[in-house]
Structures are given as C-alpha cells and as structure tokens.
Tab-separated table of C-alpha atoms and ligand atoms in Angstrom:
chain	number	residue	atom	x	y	z
R	1	MET	CA	22.472	-10.631	-19.358
R	2	SER	CA	20.874	-12.146	-16.265
R	3	GLU	CA	19.919	-10.108	-13.211
R	4	GLU	CA	22.746	-11.732	-11.263
R	5	GLU	CA	25.387	-10.619	-13.731
R	6	ASN	CA	24.028	-7.115	-13.472
R	7	PHE	CA	24.510	-6.994	-9.718
R	8	ILE	CA	26.282	-3.901	-8.391
R	9	TYR	CA	28.077	-3.338	-5.105
R	10	GLY	CA	27.720	-0.118	-3.185
R	11	THR	CA	25.949	1.582	-0.330
R	12	PHE	CA	22.894	3.794	0.011
R	13	PRO	CA	23.026	7.451	0.990
R	14	GLU	CA	23.565	8.194	4.658
R	15	ASN	CA	20.291	8.142	6.614
R	16	PHE	CA	18.556	5.957	4.053
R	17	LYS	CA	15.457	4.732	5.886
R	18	TRP	CA	15.340	0.952	6.332
R	19	CYS	CA	11.899	-0.145	7.351
R	20	THR	CA	9.546	-3.093	7.615
R	21	ALA	CA	5.765	-3.066	7.780
R	22	THR	CA	2.493	-4.613	8.922
R	23	SER	CA	-1.125	-3.505	9.084
R	24	ALA	CA	-3.547	-3.543	12.009
R	25	PHE	CA	-6.167	-5.957	10.717
R	26	GLN	CA	-3.540	-8.349	9.451
R	27	ILE	CA	-1.671	-8.780	12.751
R	28	GLU	CA	-3.516	-7.466	15.812
R	29	GLY	CA	-6.293	-9.921	16.561
R	30	GLY	CA	-8.219	-8.867	19.678
R	31	THR	CA	-11.046	-7.878	17.347
R	32	THR	CA	-13.719	-7.885	20.051
R	33	GLU	CA	-11.584	-6.705	22.922
R	34	ASP	CA	-11.588	-3.502	24.938
R	35	GLY	CA	-14.352	-1.778	23.025
R	36	ARG	CA	-13.049	-2.126	19.457
R	37	GLY	CA	-15.825	-1.579	16.923
R	38	ARG	CA	-16.438	-3.719	13.847
R	39	SER	CA	-14.793	-3.127	10.511
R	40	ILE	CA	-15.779	-4.174	7.009
R	41	TRP	CA	-13.157	-6.923	7.159
R	42	ASP	CA	-14.739	-8.478	10.267
R	43	THR	CA	-17.947	-8.639	8.273
R	44	PHE	CA	-16.288	-9.910	5.101
R	45	CYS	CA	-14.531	-12.763	6.958
R	46	GLN	CA	-17.851	-13.923	8.366
R	47	ILE	CA	-19.195	-14.856	4.950
R	48	SER	CA	-18.213	-18.352	3.997
R	49	GLY	CA	-16.262	-18.556	0.755
R	50	ASN	CA	-14.740	-15.083	1.000
R	51	ILE	CA	-11.500	-16.207	2.624
R	52	ILE	CA	-9.738	-19.109	0.921
R	53	ASP	CA	-9.139	-21.117	4.116
R	54	ASN	CA	-12.290	-19.830	5.849
R	55	SER	CA	-10.114	-18.230	8.507
R	56	THR	CA	-10.639	-14.937	10.332
R	57	ALA	CA	-8.264	-12.380	11.823
R	58	ASP	CA	-9.812	-12.703	15.294
R	59	ILE	CA	-6.468	-13.735	16.781
R	60	SER	CA	-4.030	-13.636	13.873
R	61	CYS	CA	-0.522	-12.847	15.200
R	62	ASP	CA	-2.101	-11.609	18.430
R	63	SER	CA	-0.004	-8.462	18.262
R	64	TYR	CA	-2.666	-6.701	20.326
R	65	HIS	CA	-1.173	-8.635	23.246
R	66	ARG	CA	2.261	-9.517	21.887
R	67	TYR	CA	3.436	-6.209	20.451
R	68	MET	CA	6.479	-6.267	22.733
R	69	GLU	CA	7.667	-9.379	20.926
R	70	ASP	CA	7.285	-7.509	17.638
R	71	VAL	CA	9.251	-4.582	19.028
R	72	SER	CA	12.143	-6.783	20.085
R	73	LEU	CA	12.178	-8.481	16.658
R	74	LEU	CA	12.301	-5.034	15.060
R	75	LYS	CA	15.109	-3.958	17.338
R	76	ASN	CA	17.235	-6.990	16.501
R	77	LEU	CA	16.509	-6.560	12.814
R	78	GLY	CA	18.133	-3.151	13.035
R	79	VAL	CA	15.418	-1.107	11.285
R	80	LYS	CA	15.156	2.501	12.347
R	81	PHE	CA	11.563	2.724	11.046
R	82	TYR	CA	8.471	0.574	11.460
R	83	ARG	CA	5.372	1.096	9.341
R	84	PHE	CA	2.170	-0.108	11.000
R	85	SER	CA	-1.435	0.981	10.751
R	86	ILE	CA	-3.978	2.118	13.307
R	87	SER	CA	-7.285	0.313	13.476
R	88	TRP	CA	-9.856	3.091	13.076
R	89	SER	CA	-12.461	0.936	14.860
R	90	ARG	CA	-10.208	0.564	17.890
R	91	VAL	CA	-9.825	4.322	18.248
R	92	ILE	CA	-13.365	5.405	17.325
R	93	PRO	CA	-15.613	2.328	17.476
R	94	GLU	CA	-18.645	3.918	15.797
R	95	PRO	CA	-17.612	7.017	13.887
R	96	THR	CA	-21.106	7.818	12.566
R	97	LYS	CA	-22.269	8.289	16.160
R	98	GLY	CA	-19.841	11.148	16.808
R	99	VAL	CA	-16.272	11.302	18.017
R	100	LYS	CA	-16.425	8.969	21.011
R	101	VAL	CA	-12.822	8.003	21.553
R	102	ASN	CA	-12.038	4.554	22.961
R	103	GLU	CA	-9.333	5.164	25.550
R	104	ALA	CA	-8.177	1.522	25.454
R	105	GLY	CA	-7.372	1.974	21.770
R	106	ILE	CA	-5.396	5.123	22.451
R	107	ARG	CA	-3.531	3.326	25.217
R	108	TYR	CA	-2.609	0.416	22.952
R	109	TYR	CA	-1.083	2.640	20.272
R	110	ASN	CA	0.635	4.826	22.879
R	111	ASN	CA	2.255	1.721	24.323
R	112	LEU	CA	3.360	0.533	20.908
R	113	ILE	CA	4.709	3.937	19.865
R	114	ASN	CA	6.528	4.477	23.154
R	115	SER	CA	8.069	1.002	23.052
R	116	LEU	CA	9.337	1.610	19.524
R	117	ILE	CA	10.818	4.971	20.371
R	118	ALA	CA	12.484	3.521	23.474
R	119	VAL	CA	14.541	1.239	21.215
R	120	GLY	CA	15.319	3.925	18.647
R	121	ILE	CA	12.654	3.078	16.055
R	122	SER	CA	10.520	5.802	14.482
R	123	PRO	CA	6.908	4.971	13.680
R	124	ILE	CA	5.482	5.454	10.187
R	125	VAL	CA	1.753	5.283	10.746
R	126	THR	CA	-0.900	4.450	8.159
R	127	LEU	CA	-4.331	5.728	9.138
R	128	TYR	CA	-6.248	3.496	6.749
R	129	HIS	CA	-5.162	0.040	5.604
R	130	PHE	CA	-8.451	-1.395	4.226
R	131	ASP	CA	-10.367	-1.610	7.542
R	132	LEU	CA	-13.285	0.814	7.301
R	133	PRO	CA	-15.560	0.931	10.357
R	134	GLN	CA	-18.675	-1.067	9.472
R	135	ASP	CA	-21.125	1.671	10.496
R	136	ILE	CA	-19.635	4.016	7.883
R	137	GLN	CA	-20.067	1.295	5.272
R	138	ASP	CA	-23.676	0.850	6.394
R	139	GLU	CA	-24.215	4.410	5.182
R	140	GLY	CA	-22.404	3.930	1.883
R	141	GLY	CA	-18.740	3.938	2.883
R	142	PHE	CA	-16.524	5.433	0.195
R	143	LEU	CA	-19.608	6.064	-1.941
R	144	ASN	CA	-20.882	8.515	0.683
R	145	GLU	CA	-18.367	11.276	0.120
R	146	ASP	CA	-19.540	13.760	2.738
R	147	LEU	CA	-19.681	11.151	5.477
R	148	LEU	CA	-16.320	9.626	4.574
R	149	VAL	CA	-14.576	12.995	4.471
R	150	LYS	CA	-16.124	14.133	7.748
R	151	CYS	CA	-15.407	10.929	9.681
R	152	PHE	CA	-11.891	10.484	8.272
R	153	LYS	CA	-11.027	14.034	9.247
R	154	GLU	CA	-12.334	13.523	12.792
R	155	TYR	CA	-10.377	10.289	13.107
R	156	ALA	CA	-7.143	11.819	11.795
R	157	ASP	CA	-7.600	14.737	14.172
R	158	VAL	CA	-7.789	12.348	17.140
R	159	CYS	CA	-4.633	10.563	15.916
R	160	PHE	CA	-2.637	13.756	15.327
R	161	GLN	CA	-3.728	15.067	18.739
R	162	ASN	CA	-2.846	11.913	20.631
R	163	PHE	CA	0.178	10.601	18.775
R	164	GLY	CA	1.533	13.441	16.650
R	165	ASP	CA	4.059	14.558	19.252
R	166	ARG	CA	5.924	11.289	18.514
R	167	VAL	CA	4.729	10.222	15.047
R	168	LYS	CA	6.415	12.194	12.261
R	169	TYR	CA	5.284	10.163	9.252
R	170	TRP	CA	1.586	9.808	8.531
R	171	ALA	CA	0.212	7.889	5.560
R	172	THR	CA	-3.478	8.603	4.975
R	173	PHE	CA	-4.571	5.690	2.744
R	174	ASN	CA	-2.782	2.496	1.783
R	175	GLU	CA	-3.268	1.584	-1.884
R	176	PRO	CA	-6.282	3.599	-2.993
R	177	ARG	CA	-6.383	1.720	-6.273
R	178	GLN	CA	-6.883	-1.571	-4.509
R	179	ILE	CA	-9.533	-0.062	-2.205
R	180	CYS	CA	-11.490	1.202	-5.205
R	181	THR	CA	-11.036	-1.553	-7.784
R	182	LEU	CA	-11.370	-4.552	-5.485
R	183	GLY	CA	-13.629	-3.029	-2.813
R	184	TYR	CA	-16.058	-0.949	-4.890
R	185	GLY	CA	-15.428	-2.067	-8.490
R	186	LEU	CA	-15.144	-5.811	-8.748
R	187	GLY	CA	-16.309	-6.379	-5.193
R	188	LEU	CA	-13.711	-9.060	-4.504
R	189	MET	CA	-12.501	-7.541	-1.251
R	190	ALA	CA	-14.434	-5.870	1.569
R	191	PRO	CA	-16.904	-4.214	1.418
R	192	ALA	CA	-17.584	-6.296	-1.720
R	193	VAL	CA	-19.559	-3.658	-3.586
R	194	HIS	CA	-19.855	-4.591	-7.250
R	195	SER	CA	-19.939	-1.382	-9.263
R	196	PRO	CA	-17.193	-1.544	-11.882
R	197	LYS	CA	-18.522	1.282	-14.008
R	198	THR	CA	-19.296	4.035	-11.543
R	199	GLY	CA	-18.769	3.020	-7.888
R	200	ILE	CA	-15.115	2.445	-8.546
R	201	TYR	CA	-14.630	6.048	-9.695
R	202	GLN	CA	-16.863	7.575	-7.051
R	203	ALA	CA	-14.932	5.756	-4.318
R	204	ALA	CA	-11.676	7.180	-5.672
R	205	HIS	CA	-13.168	10.669	-5.850
R	206	SER	CA	-14.228	10.536	-2.185
R	207	LEU	CA	-10.923	9.020	-1.161
R	208	LEU	CA	-8.900	11.769	-2.815
R	209	LYS	CA	-10.979	14.437	-1.095
R	210	ALA	CA	-10.673	12.701	2.273
R	211	HIS	CA	-6.921	12.446	1.788
R	212	ALA	CA	-6.549	16.116	0.875
R	213	THR	CA	-8.768	17.178	3.773
R	214	VAL	CA	-6.513	15.395	6.230
R	215	TRP	CA	-3.354	16.813	4.645
R	216	HIS	CA	-4.820	20.315	5.021
R	217	LEU	CA	-5.884	19.597	8.580
R	218	TYR	CA	-2.297	18.709	9.431
R	219	ASN	CA	-0.885	21.556	7.423
R	220	ASP	CA	-3.136	24.150	9.040
R	221	ASN	CA	-3.251	22.926	12.632
R	222	TYR	CA	-0.368	20.619	13.393
R	223	ARG	CA	2.592	21.067	11.098
R	224	ILE	CA	4.004	24.084	12.871
R	225	HIS	CA	4.260	22.244	16.204
R	226	GLN	CA	4.627	18.630	15.133
R	227	ASN	CA	6.768	19.133	12.061
R	228	GLY	CA	5.947	15.797	10.432
R	229	LYS	CA	5.076	14.595	6.953
R	230	VAL	CA	1.707	13.524	5.606
R	231	PHE	CA	1.516	11.456	2.453
R	232	ILE	CA	-0.396	8.770	0.587
R	233	VAL	CA	0.766	5.228	-0.232
R	234	LEU	CA	0.118	4.360	-3.885
R	235	CYS	CA	0.607	1.064	-5.671
R	236	SER	CA	0.893	-0.084	-9.223
R	237	GLU	CA	2.387	-2.855	-11.200
R	238	TYR	CA	5.053	-1.525	-13.533
R	239	VAL	CA	3.350	-1.871	-16.888
R	240	MET	CA	5.636	-2.141	-19.904
R	241	ALA	CA	5.095	-2.664	-23.613
R	242	LYS	CA	4.647	-6.298	-24.575
R	243	ASP	CA	6.824	-5.563	-27.569
R	244	PRO	CA	9.015	-2.546	-26.776
R	245	GLY	CA	9.578	-2.059	-30.505
R	246	ASN	CA	5.861	-1.650	-31.156
R	247	ASP	CA	4.584	1.922	-30.718
R	248	SER	CA	1.062	0.774	-30.075
R	249	ASP	CA	2.200	-1.425	-27.162
R	250	VAL	CA	4.293	1.430	-25.780
R	251	GLU	CA	1.241	3.679	-25.855
R	252	ALA	CA	-0.920	0.979	-24.258
R	253	ALA	CA	1.597	0.596	-21.428
R	254	ASP	CA	1.621	4.307	-20.774
R	255	LEU	CA	-2.172	4.454	-20.738
R	256	ALA	CA	-2.256	1.591	-18.237
R	257	MET	CA	0.203	3.424	-15.975
R	258	GLN	CA	-2.021	6.511	-16.111
R	259	PHE	CA	-5.049	4.463	-15.094
R	260	LYS	CA	-3.228	2.614	-12.335
R	261	LEU	CA	-0.860	5.169	-10.839
R	262	GLY	CA	-1.863	8.455	-12.499
R	263	TRP	CA	-5.468	8.057	-11.285
R	264	PHE	CA	-4.283	9.079	-7.796
R	265	ALA	CA	-0.826	10.518	-8.392
R	266	HIS	CA	-1.811	13.028	-11.087
R	267	PRO	CA	-4.365	14.921	-8.972
R	268	ILE	CA	-2.063	14.995	-5.961
R	269	TYR	CA	1.328	15.614	-7.549
R	270	ILE	CA	0.479	17.453	-10.792
R	271	ASN	CA	-2.615	19.577	-11.081
R	272	GLY	CA	-5.493	18.476	-8.881
R	273	ASP	CA	-7.121	16.531	-11.711
R	274	TYR	CA	-7.128	13.070	-13.270
R	275	PRO	CA	-4.689	12.398	-16.129
R	276	SER	CA	-6.069	13.690	-19.421
R	277	ALA	CA	-5.534	10.321	-21.130
R	278	MET	CA	-7.808	8.783	-18.510
R	279	LYS	CA	-10.437	11.520	-18.744
R	280	ASN	CA	-10.556	11.232	-22.531
R	281	LYS	CA	-10.810	7.481	-22.487
R	282	VAL	CA	-13.582	7.236	-19.897
R	283	LEU	CA	-15.537	10.009	-21.621
R	284	LEU	CA	-15.294	8.273	-24.971
R	285	LEU	CA	-16.437	4.966	-23.527
R	286	SER	CA	-19.275	6.633	-21.646
R	287	GLN	CA	-20.471	8.266	-24.872
R	288	GLN	CA	-20.277	4.965	-26.692
R	289	GLU	CA	-22.507	3.534	-23.974
R	290	GLY	CA	-25.027	6.280	-24.767
R	291	LEU	CA	-24.337	8.371	-21.662
R	292	LYS	CA	-24.237	12.140	-21.880
R	293	ASN	CA	-21.622	12.613	-19.173
R	294	SER	CA	-18.464	10.759	-18.371
R	295	ARG	CA	-18.671	8.100	-15.700
R	296	LEU	CA	-15.500	9.668	-14.257
R	297	PRO	CA	-16.628	12.379	-11.799
R	298	GLU	CA	-15.287	15.897	-12.261
R	299	PHE	CA	-13.367	18.073	-9.844
R	300	SER	CA	-14.369	21.738	-9.566
R	301	GLU	CA	-11.665	24.398	-9.894
R	302	GLU	CA	-11.807	24.773	-6.131
R	303	ASP	CA	-11.362	21.006	-5.645
R	304	LYS	CA	-8.329	21.048	-7.906
R	305	LYS	CA	-6.625	23.765	-5.909
R	306	PHE	CA	-7.470	21.885	-2.737
R	307	LEU	CA	-6.023	18.582	-4.012
R	308	LYS	CA	-2.857	19.724	-5.700
R	309	GLY	CA	0.309	19.342	-3.660
R	310	THR	CA	-1.234	17.414	-0.788
R	311	SER	CA	1.485	14.843	-0.206
R	312	ASP	CA	4.819	15.680	1.391
R	313	ILE	CA	6.542	12.593	-0.003
R	314	PHE	CA	5.658	9.924	-2.578
R	315	GLY	CA	4.778	6.647	-0.832
R	316	MET	CA	4.972	3.680	-3.178
R	317	ASN	CA	4.354	-0.062	-2.852
R	318	VAL	CA	6.152	-2.047	-5.552
R	319	TYR	CA	5.735	-5.763	-6.070
R	320	THR	CA	5.542	-6.781	-9.695
R	321	ALA	CA	5.050	-5.978	-13.398
R	322	ARG	CA	2.784	-6.643	-16.379
R	323	LEU	CA	3.053	-6.493	-20.156
R	324	ALA	CA	0.631	-4.335	-22.130
R	325	GLU	CA	-0.921	-4.289	-25.592
R	326	TYR	CA	-4.184	-2.791	-26.885
R	327	GLN	CA	-7.236	-5.051	-26.867
R	328	GLN	CA	-9.101	-5.581	-30.060
R	329	ARG	CA	-12.369	-4.033	-29.012
R	330	ASP	CA	-14.523	-4.231	-32.130
R	331	ASN	CA	-15.742	-7.717	-31.825
R	332	PRO	CA	-17.074	-8.518	-29.298
R	333	PRO	CA	-17.341	-5.182	-27.445
R	334	LEU	CA	-15.248	-4.997	-24.306
R	335	GLN	CA	-16.895	-5.513	-20.969
R	336	PRO	CA	-15.474	-3.727	-17.950
R	337	SER	CA	-13.003	-6.054	-16.301
R	338	LEU	CA	-10.286	-5.873	-13.664
R	339	ASP	CA	-8.440	-3.307	-15.646
R	340	LEU	CA	-11.695	-1.733	-16.543
R	341	ASP	CA	-11.648	1.202	-18.826
R	342	GLU	CA	-8.049	0.863	-19.802
R	343	ILE	CA	-8.794	-1.106	-22.986
R	344	VAL	CA	-5.390	-2.480	-22.430
R	345	LYS	CA	-4.732	-6.167	-22.317
R	346	LEU	CA	-2.270	-7.116	-19.607
R	347	SER	CA	-0.293	-10.316	-19.563
R	348	VAL	CA	2.783	-11.887	-18.060
R	349	ASP	CA	5.896	-13.232	-19.676
R	350	PRO	CA	5.921	-17.028	-19.453
R	351	LYS	CA	9.554	-16.777	-18.355
R	352	TRP	CA	8.691	-14.869	-15.175
R	353	THR	CA	8.592	-16.877	-11.917
R	354	ASP	CA	5.432	-16.601	-9.874
R	355	CYS	CA	6.384	-18.182	-6.502
R	356	GLY	CA	2.958	-19.813	-6.420
R	357	SER	CA	0.963	-16.591	-6.348
R	358	ILE	CA	-1.710	-15.690	-8.890
R	359	TRP	CA	-0.551	-12.075	-9.082
R	360	LEU	CA	3.002	-11.764	-7.805
R	361	TYR	CA	5.706	-12.476	-10.390
R	362	ILE	CA	9.321	-11.863	-9.396
R	363	ILE	CA	10.631	-9.142	-11.700
R	364	PRO	CA	13.442	-7.265	-9.936
R	365	SER	CA	13.848	-4.645	-12.679
R	366	CYS	CA	10.254	-3.430	-12.139
R	367	ILE	CA	11.239	-1.428	-9.078
R	368	ARG	CA	14.010	0.522	-10.831
R	369	LYS	CA	11.731	1.137	-13.806
R	370	ILE	CA	8.825	2.393	-11.777
R	371	LEU	CA	11.130	4.680	-9.784
R	372	ASN	CA	12.332	6.169	-13.056
R	373	TRP	CA	8.752	6.521	-14.291
R	374	ILE	CA	7.847	8.409	-11.094
R	375	LYS	CA	10.931	10.590	-11.428
R	376	ARG	CA	10.051	11.573	-15.004
R	377	GLU	CA	6.320	11.887	-14.590
R	378	TYR	CA	6.167	13.684	-11.243
R	379	ASN	CA	9.302	15.782	-11.328
R	380	SER	CA	11.583	13.775	-9.073
R	381	PRO	CA	9.661	13.718	-5.794
R	382	GLU	CA	11.133	12.173	-2.647
R	383	VAL	CA	9.988	8.560	-2.813
R	384	LEU	CA	9.555	6.384	0.240
R	385	LEU	CA	9.218	2.739	-0.826
R	386	THR	CA	6.525	1.589	1.580
R	387	GLU	CA	6.162	-2.104	0.601
R	388	THR	CA	7.966	-4.782	-1.368
R	389	GLY	CA	7.589	-8.427	-0.466
R	390	PHE	CA	7.432	-12.033	-1.560
R	391	MET	CA	5.162	-14.898	-0.653
R	392	ASP	CA	5.313	-18.607	-0.238
R	393	LYS	CA	2.848	-21.126	1.087
R	394	THR	CA	5.001	-22.800	3.710
R	395	GLY	CA	6.395	-20.069	5.935
R	396	SER	CA	9.637	-22.050	5.944
R	397	LEU	CA	12.552	-20.601	7.911
R	398	ASP	CA	14.827	-21.598	5.068
R	399	ASP	CA	13.391	-19.039	2.642
R	400	GLU	CA	16.225	-18.772	0.182
R	401	HIS	CA	13.838	-17.515	-2.551
R	402	ARG	CA	12.889	-14.521	-0.378
R	403	VAL	CA	16.557	-13.802	0.387
R	404	ASN	CA	17.313	-13.832	-3.291
R	405	SER	CA	14.319	-11.710	-4.279
R	406	PHE	CA	15.067	-9.043	-1.674
R	407	LYS	CA	18.681	-9.046	-2.779
R	408	LEU	CA	17.799	-8.451	-6.423
R	409	TYR	CA	15.003	-5.922	-5.819
R	410	ILE	CA	17.064	-3.892	-3.330
R	411	ASN	CA	19.950	-3.969	-5.770
R	412	GLU	CA	17.655	-2.437	-8.401
R	413	VAL	CA	16.788	0.303	-5.909
R	414	LEU	CA	20.518	0.916	-5.443
R	415	LYS	CA	20.887	1.311	-9.216
R	416	ALA	CA	17.957	3.709	-9.302
R	417	VAL	CA	19.586	5.796	-6.580
R	418	THR	CA	23.210	5.728	-7.668
R	419	LEU	CA	23.002	5.368	-11.465
R	420	ASP	CA	19.693	7.092	-12.265
R	421	GLU	CA	19.625	9.680	-9.472
R	422	CYS	CA	16.138	8.754	-8.379
R	423	ASN	CA	15.256	10.503	-5.171
R	424	VAL	CA	14.525	7.484	-2.964
R	425	ILE	CA	14.634	8.050	0.786
R	426	GLY	CA	13.846	4.580	2.096
R	427	PHE	CA	12.888	0.965	1.527
R	428	THR	CA	10.321	-1.150	3.359
R	429	ALA	CA	10.179	-4.937	3.471
R	430	TRP	CA	6.651	-6.329	3.585
R	431	SER	CA	6.154	-7.885	6.055
R	432	LEU	CA	7.684	-8.253	9.509
R	433	LEU	CA	5.406	-11.235	10.217
R	434	ASP	CA	3.517	-13.971	8.435
R	435	ASN	CA	-0.009	-12.689	8.899
R	436	PHE	CA	-3.630	-12.641	7.759
R	437	GLU	CA	-3.232	-12.218	4.019
R	438	TRP	CA	-6.747	-10.871	3.239
R	439	ASN	CA	-8.682	-13.161	0.859
R	440	PHE	CA	-5.866	-15.694	1.095
R	441	GLY	CA	-6.164	-16.029	4.878
R	442	TYR	CA	-3.133	-17.794	6.332
R	443	SER	CA	-2.401	-19.700	3.124
R	444	GLU	CA	0.100	-17.123	1.857
R	445	LYS	CA	3.066	-15.976	3.926
R	446	PHE	CA	5.016	-12.769	3.398
R	447	GLY	CA	6.908	-12.578	6.706
R	448	LEU	CA	10.575	-12.122	7.491
R	449	VAL	CA	9.448	-13.890	10.643
R	450	ASN	CA	7.444	-17.099	10.799
R	451	VAL	CA	4.435	-17.168	13.115
R	452	ASP	CA	3.080	-20.494	14.311
R	453	PHE	CA	-0.688	-20.035	13.993
R	454	SER	CA	-1.386	-23.430	15.545
R	455	ASP	CA	0.373	-22.477	18.756
R	456	LYS	CA	-1.605	-20.394	21.232
R	457	ASN	CA	1.541	-18.383	21.975
R	458	ARG	CA	1.831	-17.496	18.294
R	459	THR	CA	5.560	-18.213	18.548
R	460	ARG	CA	7.635	-16.042	16.226
R	461	LYS	CA	10.776	-17.385	14.546
R	462	PRO	CA	13.042	-15.298	12.307
R	463	LYS	CA	13.603	-16.707	8.834
R	464	LYS	CA	16.778	-16.626	6.776
R	465	SER	CA	15.429	-13.504	5.011
R	466	TYR	CA	15.221	-11.711	8.387
R	467	HIS	CA	18.934	-12.276	8.956
R	468	TYR	CA	19.743	-11.339	5.377
R	469	TYR	CA	17.763	-8.075	5.592
R	470	ALA	CA	19.514	-7.316	8.911
R	471	GLU	CA	22.843	-7.624	7.116
R	472	ILE	CA	21.821	-5.270	4.306
R	473	ILE	CA	20.673	-2.762	6.912
R	474	LYS	CA	23.897	-3.080	8.892
R	475	ASN	CA	25.995	-2.518	5.766
R	476	ASN	CA	23.587	0.096	4.373
R	477	GLY	CA	23.733	-1.803	1.092
R	478	PHE	CA	26.007	-4.369	-0.488
R	479	LEU	CA	29.686	-4.505	0.450
R	480	LYS	CA	32.147	-5.997	-1.993
R	481	PRO	CA	33.292	-9.370	-0.674
R	482	PRO	CA	36.999	-9.312	0.246
R	483	LYS	CA	39.190	-10.771	-2.538
Y	1	GBH	C1	-0.229	-5.289	-0.524
Y	1	GBH	O1	-0.831	-4.929	-1.748
Y	1	GBH	C2	-1.086	-4.882	0.675
Y	1	GBH	O2	-0.885	-3.507	0.986
Y	1	GBH	C3	-0.755	-5.713	1.908
Y	1	GBH	O3	-1.705	-5.479	2.909
Y	1	GBH	C4	-0.679	-7.178	1.545
Y	1	GBH	O4	-0.399	-7.976	2.650
Y	1	GBH	C5	0.391	-7.335	0.483
Y	1	GBH	O5	-0.012	-6.638	-0.638
Y	1	GBH	C6	0.597	-8.763	0.022
Y	1	GBH	O6	-0.490	-9.211	-0.719
Y	1	GBH	O7	-6.358	-11.558	-5.759
Y	1	GBH	O8	-5.632	-11.472	-8.045
Y	1	GBH	O9	-7.186	-9.862	-7.250
Y	1	GBH	C7	-0.090	-5.282	-2.901
Y	1	GBH	C8	-0.836	-5.065	-4.193
Y	1	GBH	C9	-2.795	-5.543	-5.459
Y	1	GBH	C10	-1.700	-7.302	-4.288
Y	1	GBH	C11	-4.036	-6.413	-5.584
Y	1	GBH	C12	-2.924	-8.189	-4.400
Y	1	GBH	C13	-4.945	-8.623	-5.646
Y	1	GBH	C14	-4.679	-9.759	-6.542
Y	1	GBH	N1	-2.009	-5.905	-4.289
Y	1	GBH	N2	-3.712	-7.814	-5.561
Y	1	GBH	S1	-6.088	-10.724	-6.909
C-alpha cells in the first residue's frame, strides 16, 4: 500500500505546538557588527573549498537587521512557537577572557523576543547551534572539557538572567551527534578536527557534561522563578533492518540506533551512562587495536548521577532513514568511517527519492517509527519534534514536493499520536527561510519562504509550502474534505 493510500484524517491534541525554526549563523548575517566575536564557522567559511559555492554567512538572510520581517512572516504563518538560536559570540564575544557581555547582542535578542511575544509567539531558544566562539576552539573547544563546561555555563547563565523571564523553552545543544562526528570525528564541518577514534568520543563526553551543568544551573537557580523547560535536541536517522526477516540485520539496526541516538539519549534519559551495546563494542574494538582501555571515556558514579534526568522534554530532529546490515569485518579489517565503530553497513533503498540531496531521502514512515522507538526505549517521554524539512536547489515558490513531503510526514506524526499513543507535544518545520546551509552554502534551500540572495533587500517570498503549513496549523491537522 502506498503512503497516500494510508493517509488518515484527524486533528492533533489541543495545544499541540506548531513551530518553525532557524539558527543564528544560518540567517543573521551582521557577523562583524556591533561587537560580535568570531565563531568557528566564520573561520571555516574563510577556507576555500570548505563551502560548496565558496559563500559565507556574512550577510545571509540579514535577519540581524530584518528580524521584523521574519516576525511578520511567522505571525501570518500562524505558528505559536518559533525556534531560533542565540549566537554565543554576539552575547559574549570572547568567552575565554571572562564574562564580558556585549550589550548590543543582548539588545538584539531582547528586540526579537519582545517582537515575537507581542504577536503571540513563544520563543524556543537554542543556546548552541554549531557556532562555537573561535577563542574557545583555540584552546581545544569540545576537547577541552573544563573550559567548555565553564564557558557554556557562564553563557547560559547570562541568557537565563537576561531572557528567562520571557523564554520558557531552552535547548542546550542542537544535534550533538553531528557536532561530534562531523566537527571532531571526520572533520568535515567546523572546527574540522579529524579525530575519528578518540576526539569524537571526547567531544561527546564534554558536551554531555556541559549540557547537564546547564540543566542543573537552571534547576537550582532559575526554575522556581522562571518555570521553563531545559532540554537537548537530538538527531538520528531511523535505522531499520535491511531485511526485516533477518535477525542479524535487525540486531545491526538496533546497534546503529544505540550509536546514533543512544549515545546521547541513554545517559540523559536512562542511567547517566552510554548504552551497554556501545560500551561493549568500542571496548572490544579498542582491545583488538591493542589498547588496554576503551577509547570511549568513562563516567564516574558521580557523573552518572549528575547526568541522569537532565532533560525536561525529548527534543528530536527527524529527517530521514537508513537500512542496516552487519559489515563483513574479517577481510580487510574495518577502518573507522562515518558510522565509525558501529560495524554496521548503512545503505538506502534504491526506491527512495532523494530530492537531489546526498543524505536526505524522503521516507515519511521514518518519523512515526522513530517516535515509537523513543517511546519504547525511553519510557514514553514528552517529545518535541524540533526539525523536519526538505531541500531543493531552486528555492522555487511552486514547491509542490515540499508540500507533499510535509503532508506525508505530518500525517505520520498524527498516526503516532492517535494510533500509537506516542507522547508528541509539537512539530517544527525546518526552516522558516532559505538560508546558509552550512557546507552547502546557498546551493540547498530548506525554506517555507524564499529569500532572494542577489537582492540587497533580501526580499522574502512565501512558497506554496508556507501556505500549506499555515492551513495545517489553522486546522490543527487534516480535515476530511466535504463530500
Ligand atoms: C539539520 O541537521 C541542522 O540542524 C540544520 O542546521 C540544517 O539546516 C538542516 O539539518 C538541513 O541540513 O554532508 O553527507 O555529511 C540535520 C541532520 C546530519 C543533516 C548530518 C546533514 C550531513 C550530511 N544532518 N548531515 S553529509
């Protein structure tokens, strides 16, 4: 049966949170204005060859100056929530030199937050969406645990103090897995550290501690007055067995999920420690490499207590899926690769459509499946879907493929909520705007709204998908067409 035939009508629970999202580096521009410090992405963009079209985010959507246009687009879209991120470097330009707050940065985010609230939109604020201040990186970045934890805590404290009276949803890190694998493992994204055997795990270890430190900071000092929620935004492909009838593939898929999602979710939502399947596997591989200790760092008993339970909701970005089977490792021996110590070979079904992206295949059922996996594995937490989106290369206003993809993915969320009783509290469309798409520069567009990057006014034009999403929001789901 095709996805279309499976379509169900119905509405979401009352107060379901409809949201759209952006991130600071991807939309703000104004990278040298008003005392903003440098981030690792400013540095990364400077090196020729890193960004496909050799572009930078120096102006991008120019939201640093045009945020009121964004706010009015959000208002007309009908979302009651907007997820954006704060540029750490705008708020504290050089964190290693002490907490010297840049008032212009505070003013910018106050203006944005106040403008949102004035039109009935609640901010969901991500503290870290890939843009580490360069001076922290100069001293090791995520590989310098003490420094990262200290500076991230100081930064969060400034944000809670200045904005926490109005911001009730705080995400600490966006996509830790991507930060660690691409930033400190393969070195394909900023800060481009190539350390696939150890750096990758050390970065994750520091990140988890920094996250938990900030959750405790809020819990101890702010929660009683500000009454908000602090959480982390995880991401994973939904990995399923290549052949569902083959036990070995089923096991491989589960192991991959533990490495991708469990790596961060297990410590936070289960017991303060990495999944045992992951610990066993990395230890075994380390021993085979002649090492005495596992390359996966260990948490002390105290760390585990500190980490466990440090997310008030489960933030999840869902885009796509993969098929899993075990690799034959005997001959030749496996080298660490993108999926590193998983020993799992991932592939895609030739029938899946890829909309021109090297990683994003359109597989609507993946979102319902991953929601069910989260429900089973982590005891039915409240899940906030923090990103789902679709790219094309044209930015065309007539984006029928995006309309159709959102329709099918959101319908799978509806099934997860109404048929499977998954505890989903909201959905977020990535992204409000076409923007600076990291390594892909401006060559890939994810926006509900087209931005003309050749026009100095960065004119914004809603696409068909914007109007379609507005309709879903208005109806709170899918109404049966009249007979
Ligand atoms: C999201 O990550 C990001 O949070 C968001 O900032 C971004 O705009 C959005 O994706 C769209 O890309 O180049 O083959 O190594 C989604 C998950 C995982 C997608 C890593 C890109 C890298 C693919 N990401 N992946 S590759």
